[in-house]
Tab-separated table of C-alpha atoms in Angstrom:
chain	number	residue	atom	x	y	z
A	1	MET	CA	10.282	-14.669	-19.624
A	2	LEU	CA	14.050	-14.362	-19.443
A	3	ARG	CA	15.992	-13.577	-22.560
A	4	SER	CA	19.163	-15.420	-23.426
A	5	GLY	CA	22.457	-13.546	-23.671
A	6	VAL	CA	22.474	-13.876	-27.466
A	7	GLN	CA	19.003	-12.328	-27.761
A	8	ILE	CA	20.007	-9.397	-25.526
A	9	ALA	CA	23.233	-8.843	-27.473
A	10	SER	CA	21.301	-8.966	-30.728
A	11	ALA	CA	18.743	-6.467	-29.446
A	12	VAL	CA	21.474	-4.097	-28.250
A	13	ALA	CA	23.323	-4.396	-31.590
A	14	ARG	CA	20.156	-3.496	-33.483
A	15	CYS	CA	19.535	-0.575	-31.168
A	16	VAL	CA	23.032	0.826	-31.584
A	17	THR	CA	22.462	1.171	-35.299
A	18	ALA	CA	18.976	2.592	-34.898
A	19	ARG	CA	17.999	6.145	-34.042
A	20	THR	CA	16.035	4.982	-31.028
A	21	THR	CA	19.054	3.794	-29.044
A	22	HIS	CA	17.797	5.202	-25.764
A	23	ARG	CA	14.451	3.472	-26.062
A	24	CYS	CA	15.878	0.048	-26.934
A	25	ILE	CA	18.526	0.055	-24.208
A	26	SER	CA	15.969	0.993	-21.591
A	27	VAL	CA	13.766	-1.926	-22.697
A	28	THR	CA	16.636	-4.401	-22.353
A	29	ALA	CA	17.492	-2.991	-18.913
A	30	VAL	CA	13.992	-3.828	-17.652
A	31	ASN	CA	14.669	-7.536	-18.183
A	32	LYS	CA	17.514	-7.580	-15.651
A	33	ALA	CA	16.990	-9.390	-12.371
A	34	LEU	CA	16.943	-7.633	-9.011
A	35	ASP	CA	20.217	-6.145	-7.900
A	36	PRO	CA	21.864	-7.802	-4.860
A	37	VAL	CA	20.716	-5.182	-2.334
A	38	GLN	CA	17.101	-5.456	-3.468
A	39	LYS	CA	17.324	-9.255	-3.309
A	40	VAL	CA	18.665	-9.200	0.279
A	41	PHE	CA	15.931	-6.749	1.293
A	42	ALA	CA	13.193	-8.870	-0.319
A	43	ASP	CA	14.596	-12.022	1.327
A	44	GLN	CA	14.601	-10.376	4.778
A	45	ILE	CA	10.992	-9.254	4.359
A	46	SER	CA	10.007	-12.800	3.340
A	47	LYS	CA	11.753	-14.246	6.416
A	48	TYR	CA	10.062	-11.733	8.732
A	49	ASN	CA	6.680	-12.502	7.171
A	50	ALA	CA	7.230	-16.242	7.691
A	51	LEU	CA	8.240	-15.737	11.343
A	52	SER	CA	5.271	-13.445	11.932
A	53	SER	CA	2.898	-16.003	10.410
A	54	LYS	CA	4.310	-18.763	12.632
A	55	GLN	CA	3.665	-16.649	15.724
A	56	GLY	CA	0.111	-15.841	14.695
A	57	GLY	CA	0.758	-12.398	13.202
A	58	GLY	CA	2.027	-9.208	14.740
A	59	ALA	CA	5.535	-8.238	15.758
A	60	VAL	CA	8.248	-10.902	15.816
A	61	ASP	CA	9.986	-11.664	19.144
A	62	ALA	CA	7.833	-9.167	21.034
A	63	GLY	CA	7.619	-9.826	24.733
A	64	PRO	CA	4.873	-9.047	27.235
A	65	GLU	CA	6.338	-5.565	27.799
A	66	TYR	CA	5.718	-4.726	24.149
A	67	GLU	CA	2.148	-5.989	24.262
A	68	GLN	CA	1.466	-4.045	27.466
A	69	ALA	CA	2.920	-0.823	26.006
A	70	ARG	CA	0.952	-1.370	22.794
A	71	GLN	CA	-2.326	-1.836	24.662
A	72	GLU	CA	-1.652	1.229	26.830
A	73	ALA	CA	-1.002	3.322	23.726
A	74	ILE	CA	-4.212	2.085	22.089
A	75	ASN	CA	-6.218	2.875	25.227
A	76	ARG	CA	-4.629	6.330	25.525
A	77	ILE	CA	-5.458	7.189	21.906
A	78	ALA	CA	-8.996	5.787	22.263
A	79	LYS	CA	-9.546	7.984	25.314
A	80	MET	CA	-8.031	11.025	23.582
A	81	PHE	CA	-10.365	10.705	20.571
A	82	ASN	CA	-13.375	9.509	22.598
A	83	VAL	CA	-13.628	6.137	20.843
A	84	THR	CA	-16.401	4.035	22.322
A	85	ASP	CA	-16.139	0.988	20.027
A	86	ASP	CA	-13.129	-1.136	19.212
A	87	PRO	CA	-10.305	1.361	18.519
A	88	LEU	CA	-8.622	-0.979	16.021
A	89	LYS	CA	-11.740	-1.390	13.891
A	90	PHE	CA	-11.850	0.694	10.704
A	91	PRO	CA	-14.660	3.252	10.977
A	92	GLU	CA	-17.830	2.822	8.984
A	93	PHE	CA	-18.988	5.841	7.063
A	94	LYS	CA	-22.620	6.467	6.249
A	95	PHE	CA	-23.397	8.883	3.472
A	96	GLU	CA	-27.016	9.803	3.019
A	97	GLU	CA	-28.403	10.902	-0.288
A	98	PRO	CA	-28.951	14.659	-0.334
A	99	ASP	CA	-32.437	16.050	-0.783
A	100	LEU	CA	-32.243	17.422	-4.303
A	101	ASN	CA	-35.777	18.806	-4.142
A	102	GLN	CA	-35.156	21.140	-1.228
A	103	ASP	CA	-34.864	24.170	-3.511
A	104	ASP	CA	-38.132	23.506	-5.271
A	105	THR	CA	-40.356	26.443	-4.507
A	106	ASP	CA	-43.558	27.563	-6.020
A	107	PHE	CA	-43.264	31.167	-7.265
A	108	THR	CA	-46.783	31.377	-8.626
A	109	GLU	CA	-48.981	34.001	-7.079
A	110	SER	CA	-52.043	32.720	-5.293
């Protein structure tokens, strides 16, 4: 919710007279909109995301050379780390429950 200029001025005026000036000014600063550089950056990311979605995901304006180099790099890394499955698939980890009774020993004399 955006505050009007009068509400912000009123809040700042109250803060100036209070002992907690630092706290009140920092709260009013949070309500500011993005600065121009952040806005341009966010807009560029949104444009790139839209272009990438139109092309079916992945890099924008990438030619066949890029795809060939990408696949060669994936194959090289898969060979280096001895990957037998799909190298782009996130690995599945299996954790087995430990045997908590392994230290149970019978110390009674027979």
